[in-house]
Coordinates of C-alpha atoms in Angstrom, one line a residue:
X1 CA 24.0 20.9 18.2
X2 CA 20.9 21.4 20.8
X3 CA 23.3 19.7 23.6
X4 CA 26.4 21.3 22.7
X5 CA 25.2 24.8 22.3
X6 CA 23.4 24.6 25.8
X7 CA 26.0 23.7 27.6
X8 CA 24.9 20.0 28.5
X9 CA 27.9 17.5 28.7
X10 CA 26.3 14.5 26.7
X11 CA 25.6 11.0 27.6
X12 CA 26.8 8.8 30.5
X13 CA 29.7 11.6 30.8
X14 CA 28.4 13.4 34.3
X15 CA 26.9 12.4 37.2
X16 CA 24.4 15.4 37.1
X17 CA 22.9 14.9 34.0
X18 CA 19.1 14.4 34.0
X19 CA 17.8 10.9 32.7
X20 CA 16.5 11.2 29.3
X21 CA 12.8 11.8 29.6
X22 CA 10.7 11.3 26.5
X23 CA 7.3 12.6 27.8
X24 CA 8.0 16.1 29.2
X25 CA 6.6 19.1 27.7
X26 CA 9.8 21.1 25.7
X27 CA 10.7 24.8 25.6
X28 CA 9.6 26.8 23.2
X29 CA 12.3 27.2 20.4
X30 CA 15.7 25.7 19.6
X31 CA 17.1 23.1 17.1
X32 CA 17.1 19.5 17.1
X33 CA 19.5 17.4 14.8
X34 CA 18.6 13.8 13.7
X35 CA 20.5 11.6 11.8
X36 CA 19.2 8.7 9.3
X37 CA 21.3 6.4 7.7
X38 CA 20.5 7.5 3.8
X39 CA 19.9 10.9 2.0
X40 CA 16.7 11.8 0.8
X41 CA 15.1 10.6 -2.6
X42 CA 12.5 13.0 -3.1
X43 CA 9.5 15.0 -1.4
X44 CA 7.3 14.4 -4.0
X45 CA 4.7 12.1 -2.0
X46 CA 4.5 10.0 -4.9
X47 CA 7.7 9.2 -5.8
X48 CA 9.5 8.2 -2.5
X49 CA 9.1 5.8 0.2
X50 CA 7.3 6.8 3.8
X51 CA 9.3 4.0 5.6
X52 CA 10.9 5.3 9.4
X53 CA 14.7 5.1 8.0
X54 CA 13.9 6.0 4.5
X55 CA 11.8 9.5 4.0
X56 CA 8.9 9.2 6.3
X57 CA 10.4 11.5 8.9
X58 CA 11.0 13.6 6.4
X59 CA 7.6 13.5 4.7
X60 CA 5.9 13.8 8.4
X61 CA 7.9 17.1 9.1
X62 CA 6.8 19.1 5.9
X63 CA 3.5 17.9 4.8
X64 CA 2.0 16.5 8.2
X65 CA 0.0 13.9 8.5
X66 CA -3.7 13.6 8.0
X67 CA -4.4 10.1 9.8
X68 CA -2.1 8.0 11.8
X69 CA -1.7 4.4 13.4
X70 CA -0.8 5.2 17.5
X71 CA 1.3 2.1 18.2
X72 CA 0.5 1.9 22.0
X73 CA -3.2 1.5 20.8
X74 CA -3.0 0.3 17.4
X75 CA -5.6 2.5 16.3
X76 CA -5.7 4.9 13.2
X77 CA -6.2 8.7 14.9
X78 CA -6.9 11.5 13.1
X79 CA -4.1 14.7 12.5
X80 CA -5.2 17.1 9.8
X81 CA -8.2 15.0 9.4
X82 CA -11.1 15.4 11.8
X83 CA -12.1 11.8 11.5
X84 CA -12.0 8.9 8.6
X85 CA -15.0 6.5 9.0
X86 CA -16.7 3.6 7.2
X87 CA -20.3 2.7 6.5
X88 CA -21.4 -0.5 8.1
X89 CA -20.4 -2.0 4.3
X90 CA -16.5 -1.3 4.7
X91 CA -17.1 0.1 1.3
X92 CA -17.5 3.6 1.7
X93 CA -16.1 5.6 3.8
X94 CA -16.5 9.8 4.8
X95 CA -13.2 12.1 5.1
X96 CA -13.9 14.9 7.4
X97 CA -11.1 17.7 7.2
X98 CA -10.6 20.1 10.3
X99 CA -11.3 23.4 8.8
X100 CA -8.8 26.8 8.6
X101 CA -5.6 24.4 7.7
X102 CA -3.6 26.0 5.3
X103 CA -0.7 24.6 3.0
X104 CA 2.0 27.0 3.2
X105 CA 1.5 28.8 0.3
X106 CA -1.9 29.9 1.4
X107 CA -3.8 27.2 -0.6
X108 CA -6.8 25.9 1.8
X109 CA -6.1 22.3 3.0
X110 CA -9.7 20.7 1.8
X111 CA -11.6 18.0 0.4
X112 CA -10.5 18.7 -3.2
X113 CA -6.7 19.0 -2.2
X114 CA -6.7 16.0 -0.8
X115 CA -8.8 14.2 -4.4
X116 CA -6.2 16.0 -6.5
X117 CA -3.2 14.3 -4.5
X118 CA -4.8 10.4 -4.5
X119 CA -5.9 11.2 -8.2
X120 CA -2.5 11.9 -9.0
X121 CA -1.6 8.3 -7.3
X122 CA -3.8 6.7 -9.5
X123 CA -1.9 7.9 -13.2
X124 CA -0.1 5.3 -14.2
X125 CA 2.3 7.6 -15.8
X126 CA 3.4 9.0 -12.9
X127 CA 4.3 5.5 -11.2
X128 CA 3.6 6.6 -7.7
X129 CA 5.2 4.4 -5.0
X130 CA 1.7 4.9 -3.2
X131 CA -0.2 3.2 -6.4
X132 CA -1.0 0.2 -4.5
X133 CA -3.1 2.3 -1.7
X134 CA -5.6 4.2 -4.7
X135 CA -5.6 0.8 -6.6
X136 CA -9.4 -0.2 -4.6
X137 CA -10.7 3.3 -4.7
X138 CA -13.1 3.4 -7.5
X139 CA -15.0 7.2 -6.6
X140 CA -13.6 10.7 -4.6
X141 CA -16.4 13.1 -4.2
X142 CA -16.5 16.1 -2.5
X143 CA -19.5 17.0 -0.8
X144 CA -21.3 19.5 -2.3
X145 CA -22.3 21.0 1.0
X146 CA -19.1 20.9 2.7
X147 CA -15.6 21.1 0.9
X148 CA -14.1 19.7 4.0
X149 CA -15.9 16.4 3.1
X150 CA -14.7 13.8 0.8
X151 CA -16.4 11.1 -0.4
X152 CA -14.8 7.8 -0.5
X153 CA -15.9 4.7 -2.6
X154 CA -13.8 1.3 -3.3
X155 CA -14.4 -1.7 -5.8
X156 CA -14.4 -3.9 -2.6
X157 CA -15.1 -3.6 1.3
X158 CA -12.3 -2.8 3.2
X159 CA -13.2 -2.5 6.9
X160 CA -9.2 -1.6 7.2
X161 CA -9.2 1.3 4.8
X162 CA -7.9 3.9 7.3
X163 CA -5.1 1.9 7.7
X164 CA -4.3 2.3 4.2
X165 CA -4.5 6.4 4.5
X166 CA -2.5 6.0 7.3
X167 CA 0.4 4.5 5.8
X168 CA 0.3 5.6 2.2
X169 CA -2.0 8.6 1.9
X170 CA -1.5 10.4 4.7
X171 CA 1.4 13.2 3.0
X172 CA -0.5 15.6 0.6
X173 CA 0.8 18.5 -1.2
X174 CA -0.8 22.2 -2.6
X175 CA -2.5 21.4 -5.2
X176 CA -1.1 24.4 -6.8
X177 CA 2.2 22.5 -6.7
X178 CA 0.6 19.6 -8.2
X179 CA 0.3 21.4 -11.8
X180 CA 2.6 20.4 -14.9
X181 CA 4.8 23.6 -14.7
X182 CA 5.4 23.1 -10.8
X183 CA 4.9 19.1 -9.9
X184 CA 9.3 18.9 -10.7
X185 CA 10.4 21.5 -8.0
X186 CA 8.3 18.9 -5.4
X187 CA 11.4 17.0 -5.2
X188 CA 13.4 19.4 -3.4
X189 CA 10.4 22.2 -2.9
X190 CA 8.0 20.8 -1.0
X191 CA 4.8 22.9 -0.8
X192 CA 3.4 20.7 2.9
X193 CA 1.1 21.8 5.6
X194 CA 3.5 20.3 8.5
X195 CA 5.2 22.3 11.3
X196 CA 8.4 22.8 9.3
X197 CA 9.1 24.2 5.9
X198 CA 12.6 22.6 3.8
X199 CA 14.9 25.6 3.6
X200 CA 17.8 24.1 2.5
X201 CA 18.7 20.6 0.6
X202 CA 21.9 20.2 -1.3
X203 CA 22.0 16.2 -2.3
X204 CA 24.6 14.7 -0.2
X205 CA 24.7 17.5 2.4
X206 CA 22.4 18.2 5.9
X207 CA 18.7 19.4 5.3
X208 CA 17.4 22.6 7.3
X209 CA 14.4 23.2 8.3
X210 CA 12.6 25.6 9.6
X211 CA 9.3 26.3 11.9
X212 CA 6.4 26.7 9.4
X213 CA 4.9 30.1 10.8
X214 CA 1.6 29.6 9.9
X215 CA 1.1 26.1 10.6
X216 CA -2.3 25.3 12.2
X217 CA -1.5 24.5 15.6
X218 CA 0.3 27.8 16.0
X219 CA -1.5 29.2 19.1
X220 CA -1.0 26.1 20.6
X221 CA 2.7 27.3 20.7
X222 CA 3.6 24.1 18.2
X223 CA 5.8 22.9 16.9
X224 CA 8.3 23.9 20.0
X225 CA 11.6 23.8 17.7
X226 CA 12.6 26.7 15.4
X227 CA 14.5 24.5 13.2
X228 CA 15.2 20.8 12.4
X229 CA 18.1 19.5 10.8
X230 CA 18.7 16.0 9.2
X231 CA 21.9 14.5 8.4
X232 CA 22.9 11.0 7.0
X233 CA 25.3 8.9 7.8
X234 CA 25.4 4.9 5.9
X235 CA 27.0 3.7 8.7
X236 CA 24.4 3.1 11.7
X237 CA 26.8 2.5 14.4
X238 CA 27.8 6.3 13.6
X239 CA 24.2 6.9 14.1
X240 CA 24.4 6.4 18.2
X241 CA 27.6 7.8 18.4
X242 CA 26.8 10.8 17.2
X243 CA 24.5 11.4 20.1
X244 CA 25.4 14.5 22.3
X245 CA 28.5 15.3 19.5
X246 CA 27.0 16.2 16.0
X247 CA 22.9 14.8 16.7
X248 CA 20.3 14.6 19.3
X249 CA 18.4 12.2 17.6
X250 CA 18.6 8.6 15.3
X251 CA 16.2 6.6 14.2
X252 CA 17.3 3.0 13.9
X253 CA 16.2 -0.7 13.4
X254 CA 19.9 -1.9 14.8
X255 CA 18.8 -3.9 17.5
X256 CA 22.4 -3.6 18.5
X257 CA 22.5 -0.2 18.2
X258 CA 19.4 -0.2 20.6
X259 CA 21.1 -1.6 23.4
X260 CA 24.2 0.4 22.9
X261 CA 21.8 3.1 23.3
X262 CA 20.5 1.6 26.7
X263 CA 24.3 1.1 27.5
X264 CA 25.6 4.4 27.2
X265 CA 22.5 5.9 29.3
X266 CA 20.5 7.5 26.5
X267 CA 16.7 7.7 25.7
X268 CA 15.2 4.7 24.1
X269 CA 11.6 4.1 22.6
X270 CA 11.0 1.0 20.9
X271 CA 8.5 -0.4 18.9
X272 CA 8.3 -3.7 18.3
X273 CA 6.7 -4.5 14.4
X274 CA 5.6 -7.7 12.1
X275 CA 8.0 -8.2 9.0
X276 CA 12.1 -7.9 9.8
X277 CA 15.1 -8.2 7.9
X278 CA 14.8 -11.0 5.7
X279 CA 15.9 -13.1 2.5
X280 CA 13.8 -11.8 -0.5
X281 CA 13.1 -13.8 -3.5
X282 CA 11.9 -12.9 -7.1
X283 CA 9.9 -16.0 -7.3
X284 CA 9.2 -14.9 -11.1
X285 CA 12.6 -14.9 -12.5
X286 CA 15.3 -18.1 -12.4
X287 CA 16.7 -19.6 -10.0
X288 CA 14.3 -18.9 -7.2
X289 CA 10.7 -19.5 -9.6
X290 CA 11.8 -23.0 -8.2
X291 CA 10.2 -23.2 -4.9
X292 CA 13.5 -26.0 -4.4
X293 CA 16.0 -23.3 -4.3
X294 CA 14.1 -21.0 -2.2
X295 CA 13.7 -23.5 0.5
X296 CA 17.0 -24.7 0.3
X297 CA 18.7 -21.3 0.9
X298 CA 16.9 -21.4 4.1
X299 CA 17.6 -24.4 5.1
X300 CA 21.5 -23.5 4.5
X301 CA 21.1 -20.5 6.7
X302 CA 20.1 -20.1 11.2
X303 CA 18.1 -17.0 12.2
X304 CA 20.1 -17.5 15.8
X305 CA 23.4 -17.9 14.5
X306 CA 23.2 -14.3 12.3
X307 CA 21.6 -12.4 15.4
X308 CA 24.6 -13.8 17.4
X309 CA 27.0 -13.0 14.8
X310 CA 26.0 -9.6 14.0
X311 CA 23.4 -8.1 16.6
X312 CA 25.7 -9.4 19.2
X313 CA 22.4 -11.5 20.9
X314 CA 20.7 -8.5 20.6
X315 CA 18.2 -8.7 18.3
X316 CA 15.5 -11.8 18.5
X317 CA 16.0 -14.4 15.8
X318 CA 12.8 -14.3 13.5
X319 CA 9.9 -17.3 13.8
X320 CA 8.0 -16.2 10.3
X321 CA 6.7 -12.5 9.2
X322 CA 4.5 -11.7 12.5
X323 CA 6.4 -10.4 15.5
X324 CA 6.1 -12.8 18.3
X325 CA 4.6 -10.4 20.1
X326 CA 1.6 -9.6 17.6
X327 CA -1.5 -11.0 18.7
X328 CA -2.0 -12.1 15.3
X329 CA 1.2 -14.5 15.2
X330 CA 0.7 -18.1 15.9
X331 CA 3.9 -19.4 17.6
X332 CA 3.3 -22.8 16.5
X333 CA 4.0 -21.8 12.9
X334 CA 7.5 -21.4 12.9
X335 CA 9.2 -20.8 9.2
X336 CA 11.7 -23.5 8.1
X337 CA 15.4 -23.1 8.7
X338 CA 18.6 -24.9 10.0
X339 CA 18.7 -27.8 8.2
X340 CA 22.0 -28.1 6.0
X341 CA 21.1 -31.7 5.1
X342 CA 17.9 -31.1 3.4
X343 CA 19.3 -28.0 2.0
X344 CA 22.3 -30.2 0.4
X345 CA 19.7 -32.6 -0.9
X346 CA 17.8 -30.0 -2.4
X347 CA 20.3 -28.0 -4.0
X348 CA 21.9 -31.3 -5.6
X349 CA 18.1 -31.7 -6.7
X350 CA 17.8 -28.0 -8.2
X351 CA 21.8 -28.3 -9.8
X352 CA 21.8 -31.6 -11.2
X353 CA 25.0 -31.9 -8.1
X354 CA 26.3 -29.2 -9.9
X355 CA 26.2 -29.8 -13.2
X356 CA 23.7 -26.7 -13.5
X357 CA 25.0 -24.2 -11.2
X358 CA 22.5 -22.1 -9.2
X359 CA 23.9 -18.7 -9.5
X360 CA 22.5 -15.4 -8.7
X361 CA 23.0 -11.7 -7.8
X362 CA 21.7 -10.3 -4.3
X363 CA 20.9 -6.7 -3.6
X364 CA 22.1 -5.1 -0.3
X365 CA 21.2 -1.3 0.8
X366 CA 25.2 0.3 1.5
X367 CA 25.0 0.0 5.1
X368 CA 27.8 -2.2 7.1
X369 CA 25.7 -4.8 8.7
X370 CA 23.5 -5.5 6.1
X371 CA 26.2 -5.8 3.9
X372 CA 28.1 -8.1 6.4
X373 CA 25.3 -10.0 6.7
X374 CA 24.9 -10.4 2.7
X375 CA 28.6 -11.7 3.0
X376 CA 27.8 -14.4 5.5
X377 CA 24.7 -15.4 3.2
X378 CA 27.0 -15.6 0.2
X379 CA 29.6 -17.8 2.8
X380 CA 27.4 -20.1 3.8
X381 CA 25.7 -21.4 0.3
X382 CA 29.2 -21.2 -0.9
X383 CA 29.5 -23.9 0.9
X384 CA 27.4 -26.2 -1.1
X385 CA 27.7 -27.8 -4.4
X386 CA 26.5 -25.7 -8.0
X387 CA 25.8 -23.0 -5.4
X388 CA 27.1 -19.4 -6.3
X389 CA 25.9 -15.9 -4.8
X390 CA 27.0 -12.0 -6.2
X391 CA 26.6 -9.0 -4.0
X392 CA 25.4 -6.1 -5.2
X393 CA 26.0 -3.2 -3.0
X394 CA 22.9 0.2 -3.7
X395 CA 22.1 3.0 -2.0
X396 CA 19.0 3.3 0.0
X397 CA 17.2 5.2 -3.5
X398 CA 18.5 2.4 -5.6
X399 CA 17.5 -0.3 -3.5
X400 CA 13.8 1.0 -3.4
X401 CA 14.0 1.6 -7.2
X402 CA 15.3 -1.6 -8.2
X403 CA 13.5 -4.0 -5.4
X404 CA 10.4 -2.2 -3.7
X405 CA 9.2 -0.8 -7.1
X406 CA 9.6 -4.5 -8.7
X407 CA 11.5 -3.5 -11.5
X408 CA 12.5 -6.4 -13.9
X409 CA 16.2 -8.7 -13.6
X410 CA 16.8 -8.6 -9.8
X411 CA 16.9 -12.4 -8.5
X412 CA 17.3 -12.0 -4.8
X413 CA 17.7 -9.1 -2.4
X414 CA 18.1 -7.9 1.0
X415 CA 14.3 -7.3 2.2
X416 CA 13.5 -5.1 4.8
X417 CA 9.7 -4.4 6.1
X418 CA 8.3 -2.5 8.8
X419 CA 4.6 -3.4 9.3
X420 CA 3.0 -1.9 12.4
X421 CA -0.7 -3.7 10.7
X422 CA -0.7 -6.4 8.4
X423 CA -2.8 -3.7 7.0
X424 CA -2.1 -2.9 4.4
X425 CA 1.5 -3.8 4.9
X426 CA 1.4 -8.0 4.4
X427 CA -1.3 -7.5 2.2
X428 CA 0.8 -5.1 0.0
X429 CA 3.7 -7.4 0.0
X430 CA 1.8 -11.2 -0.6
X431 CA -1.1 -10.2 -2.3
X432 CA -0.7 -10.4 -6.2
X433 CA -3.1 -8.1 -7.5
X434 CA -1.0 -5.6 -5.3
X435 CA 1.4 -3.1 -7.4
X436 CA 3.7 -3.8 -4.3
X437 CA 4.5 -7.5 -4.0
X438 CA 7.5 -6.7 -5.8
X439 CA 8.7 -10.8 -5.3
X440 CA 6.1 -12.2 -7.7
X441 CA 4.3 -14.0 -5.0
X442 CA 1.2 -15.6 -6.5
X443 CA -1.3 -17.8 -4.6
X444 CA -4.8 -18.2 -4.4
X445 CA -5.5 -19.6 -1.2
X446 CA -3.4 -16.3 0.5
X447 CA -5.4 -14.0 -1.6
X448 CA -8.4 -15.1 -0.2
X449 CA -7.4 -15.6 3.2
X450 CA -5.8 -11.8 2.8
X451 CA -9.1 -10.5 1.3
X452 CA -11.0 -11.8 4.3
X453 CA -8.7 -10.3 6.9
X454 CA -9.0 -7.5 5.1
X455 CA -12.6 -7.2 5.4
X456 CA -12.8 -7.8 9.0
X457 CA -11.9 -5.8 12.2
X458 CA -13.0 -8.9 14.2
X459 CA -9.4 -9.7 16.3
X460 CA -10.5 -13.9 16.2
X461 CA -11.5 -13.4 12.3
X462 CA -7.9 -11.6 11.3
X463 CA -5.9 -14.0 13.2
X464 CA -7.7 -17.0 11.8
X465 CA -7.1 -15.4 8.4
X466 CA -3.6 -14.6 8.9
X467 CA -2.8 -18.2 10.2
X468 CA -3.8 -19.6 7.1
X469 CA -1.4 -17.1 5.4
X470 CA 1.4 -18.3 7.4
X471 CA 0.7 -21.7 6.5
X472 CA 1.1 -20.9 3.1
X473 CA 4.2 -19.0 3.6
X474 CA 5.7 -22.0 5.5
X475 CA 5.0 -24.1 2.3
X476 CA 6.5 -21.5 -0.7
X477 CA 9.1 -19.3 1.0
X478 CA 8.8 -16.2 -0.9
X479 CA 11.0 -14.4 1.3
X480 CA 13.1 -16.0 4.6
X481 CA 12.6 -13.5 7.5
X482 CA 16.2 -14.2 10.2
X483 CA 15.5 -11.2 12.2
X484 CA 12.1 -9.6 13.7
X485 CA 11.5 -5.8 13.2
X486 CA 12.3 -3.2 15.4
X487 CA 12.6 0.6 15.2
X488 CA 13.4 3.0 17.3
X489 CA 14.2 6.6 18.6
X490 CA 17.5 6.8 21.0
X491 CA 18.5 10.5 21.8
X492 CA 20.1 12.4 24.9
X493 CA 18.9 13.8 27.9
X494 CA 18.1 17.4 25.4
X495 CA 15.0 15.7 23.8
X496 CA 11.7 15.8 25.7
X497 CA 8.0 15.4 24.3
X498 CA 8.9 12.7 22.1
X499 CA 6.7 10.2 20.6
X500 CA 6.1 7.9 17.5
X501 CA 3.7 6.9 15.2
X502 CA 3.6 4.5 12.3
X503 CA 6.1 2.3 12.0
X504 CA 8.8 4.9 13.8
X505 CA 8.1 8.2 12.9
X506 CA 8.3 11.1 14.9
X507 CA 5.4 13.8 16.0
X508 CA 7.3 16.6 15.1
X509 CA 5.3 19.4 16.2
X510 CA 5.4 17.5 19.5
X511 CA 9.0 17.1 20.1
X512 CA 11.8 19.6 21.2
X513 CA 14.1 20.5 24.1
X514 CA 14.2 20.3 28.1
X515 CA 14.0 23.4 29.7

């Protein structure tokens, strides 16, 4: 690795080491290992998720990104794109492309590339993970008079839409890989326009990458790194401790593994996100289509008591879906919990005291703490009368197949969001004309109130709008959030020029290593 091959003892293990320093500018060349905790499902932009510890790091380093959200700002900045803008309507909107980009089999990055890959999104038959983005888009016109324009039109105004781009659209392949003889190799083939090109993928075993030598921003000197390699490991703890011995780099959303981080003297940058770790519920399917049983499980269960337990006090115990530090959240609004009383009453309610067992099966991704923490849930409604929970243990591609895609049969799961916006990420998840509120969720008066936050960039409109969703949410339980989202990049003292975007994804034509 990077700091082993230079010479450079890793962290907190010499006095003389420099302090990791995340905004310098790198060398040119090297390579940088980072380590996630799952393998890659695909590289097909349809047909994989663009989440920071699932495939969005991946996605980010081989096709690039044409928009994306800054977290210090919270703003949607163009990449490949030159600019994404709306009419004064919210219901059309003008995609500018920056012009000589090139995928990298020669094919030019345009307007029409870019309407071939959100076409694609819309065919059912494909069942793109990204359906839910194209679902409003009703026109895609290039501009007669300049193929770098594109011409966007939506069945209703969405003042937010560049949100949506940002977090669903923003990966788009050749359109020459696109084709029906050549859209199978994009699993493991990717034809991108990012700094890096996938040289080698065995399932199971490290990727390689490699610096894409004609990528755009080549006489800027970018990307810095010659090569990239990402490795997997389930276990997160692993993640850190790789540091400095087989990796530079993790992503994780450990808030334990965070402060380990801190502890040992690494680099740490945070981001702080609405959604968390939470109890989901398929509130179409038995038990939990009885809004009884899904606030009785969590009244059984204390957001405090599992971030003691297994963040070590690290993490900060969830109030509801917005982080506390969103200036959309309203404190006041804090989700029901803690309460084993009510929950007994209500689960002898919902089980006739046990005469009709509440059973069910809950889906965990294979990663130790999740899975420990799925075995606490299953303790504690042990506990109570009629009351009986089943763990089922999936890899990171199962779990996204069998929850996030909202396939039928699953009763409860492990859910897991990352939401730098509410747009379109609580919208996507609540909404239920949205292909991606995989729970079932219906109810009219959050529909409206996320159609008009939707259609507003006013900061006093959205947060009145989003209060009255929380309300709501406070009333059904669809899903029980215990821990607030974080992600973030630890590394060693090696890394320089890093920075994030999204929800935790790296700039990887941005990143690479210390002089």
């Amino acid at each position: 690795m990077a700091s082993l091959a230079a010479g450079v003892p890793i962290a907190g293990c010499a006095d003389s080491e420099p302090a990791p320093d995340p905004e310098g500018t790198p060398r040119s060349g090297g390579s940088l290992t980072l380590t996630l905790p799952g393998d890659a499902a695909s590289f097909d932009p349809a047909l994989t998720s663009f989440v920071n510890v699932a495939d969005g790091n991946r996605m980010a380093a081989v096709y690039g990104s044409l928009v994306y959200t800054n977290p210090s700002t919270g703003s949607v900045q163009p990449q490949i794109a030159e600019s994404l803008v709306a009419d004064r309507t919210g219901q059309h909107w003008t995609l500018t492309l920056r012009d000589g980009v090139k995928f990298s089999d020669g094919a030019r990055y345009d307007a029409a590339a870019v309407k071939a890959n959100w076409v694609r999104h819309q065919d059912r038959s494909i069942g793109s993970y990204q359906a839910a983005a194209v679902l409003n888009i009703t026109s895609l016109d290039v501009d007669p008079a300049n193929p770098l324009v594109l011409r966007i039109g939506l069945a209703s105004p969405n003042a937010n839409f560049d949100r949506t781009v940002a977090r669903n659209l923003s990966y788009n392949a050749s359109p020459n890989s696109l084709g029906p003889e050549n859209v199978a190799s994009l699993r493991d083939k990717p034809v991108g326009a990012g700094p890096f090109l996938l040289k080698q993928w065995t399932p199971g075993q490290p990727q390689t990458y490699v610096r894409n030598p004609d990528y755009w921003q080549k006489s800027q000197g970018l990307p810095y790194l010659d090569e990239l390699v990402i490795r997997f490991d389930i276990d997160v703890q692993r993640g850190v401790e790789s540091l400095g011995k087989t990796s530079d780099l993790t992503i994780t959303i450990d808030p334990e593994n965070i402060a380990r981080g801190r502890s040992q003297g690494l680099g740490v940058e945070e981001l702080r996100l609405n959604g968390g770790a939470m109890v989901l519920f398929n509130t179409a399917q038995p038990p939990f289509d009885d809004p009884r049983a899904r606030r009785a499980v969590a009244l059984a269960l204390d957001s405090g008591e599992i971030n003691e337990k297994f963040y070590a006090g690290a993490g900060t115990p969830a109030k509801g879906i917005f982080s506390a530090t969103s200036p959309l959240a309203n404190i006041q609004l804090t989700a029901p919990q803690n309460d084993p009383a009510q929950a007994a009453r209500l689960f002898d309610e919902v089980t006739a005291n046990g005469a009709k067992p509440l059973e069910f099966t809950y889906i965990a991704p294979s990663a130790p703490t999740t899975v420990a923490v799925a075995g606490f849930i299953r303790q504690k409604l042990g506990q109570y009368r009629g009351v009986s929970m089943q763990i089922e243990e999936v890899d990171i591609a199962t779990y996204i197949r069998k929850v996030r895609k909202g396939a039928p049969g699953w009763t409860a799961a492990v859910g897991q969001q990352w939401i730098e916006d509410p747009e379109p990420g609580i919208y996507d998840l609540l909404h239920s004309k949205s292909f991606s509120a995989s729970s079932g969720y219906r109810n009219p008066v959050v529909d409206a109130a996320l159609d008009q936050a939707r259609q507003s960039i006013d900061a006093a409109r959205r947060r009145n709008a989003y209060t009255q969703v929380q309300v709501e949410l406070n009333k059904d339980l669809p899903f029980w959030v215990y821990q607030e989202a974080i992600a973030a990049a630890v590394f060693t003292s090696d890394v320089t020029g890093l920075s994030l975007f999204n929800d935790g994804l790296v700039h990887w034509d941005r990143i690479g290593l210390r002089n």
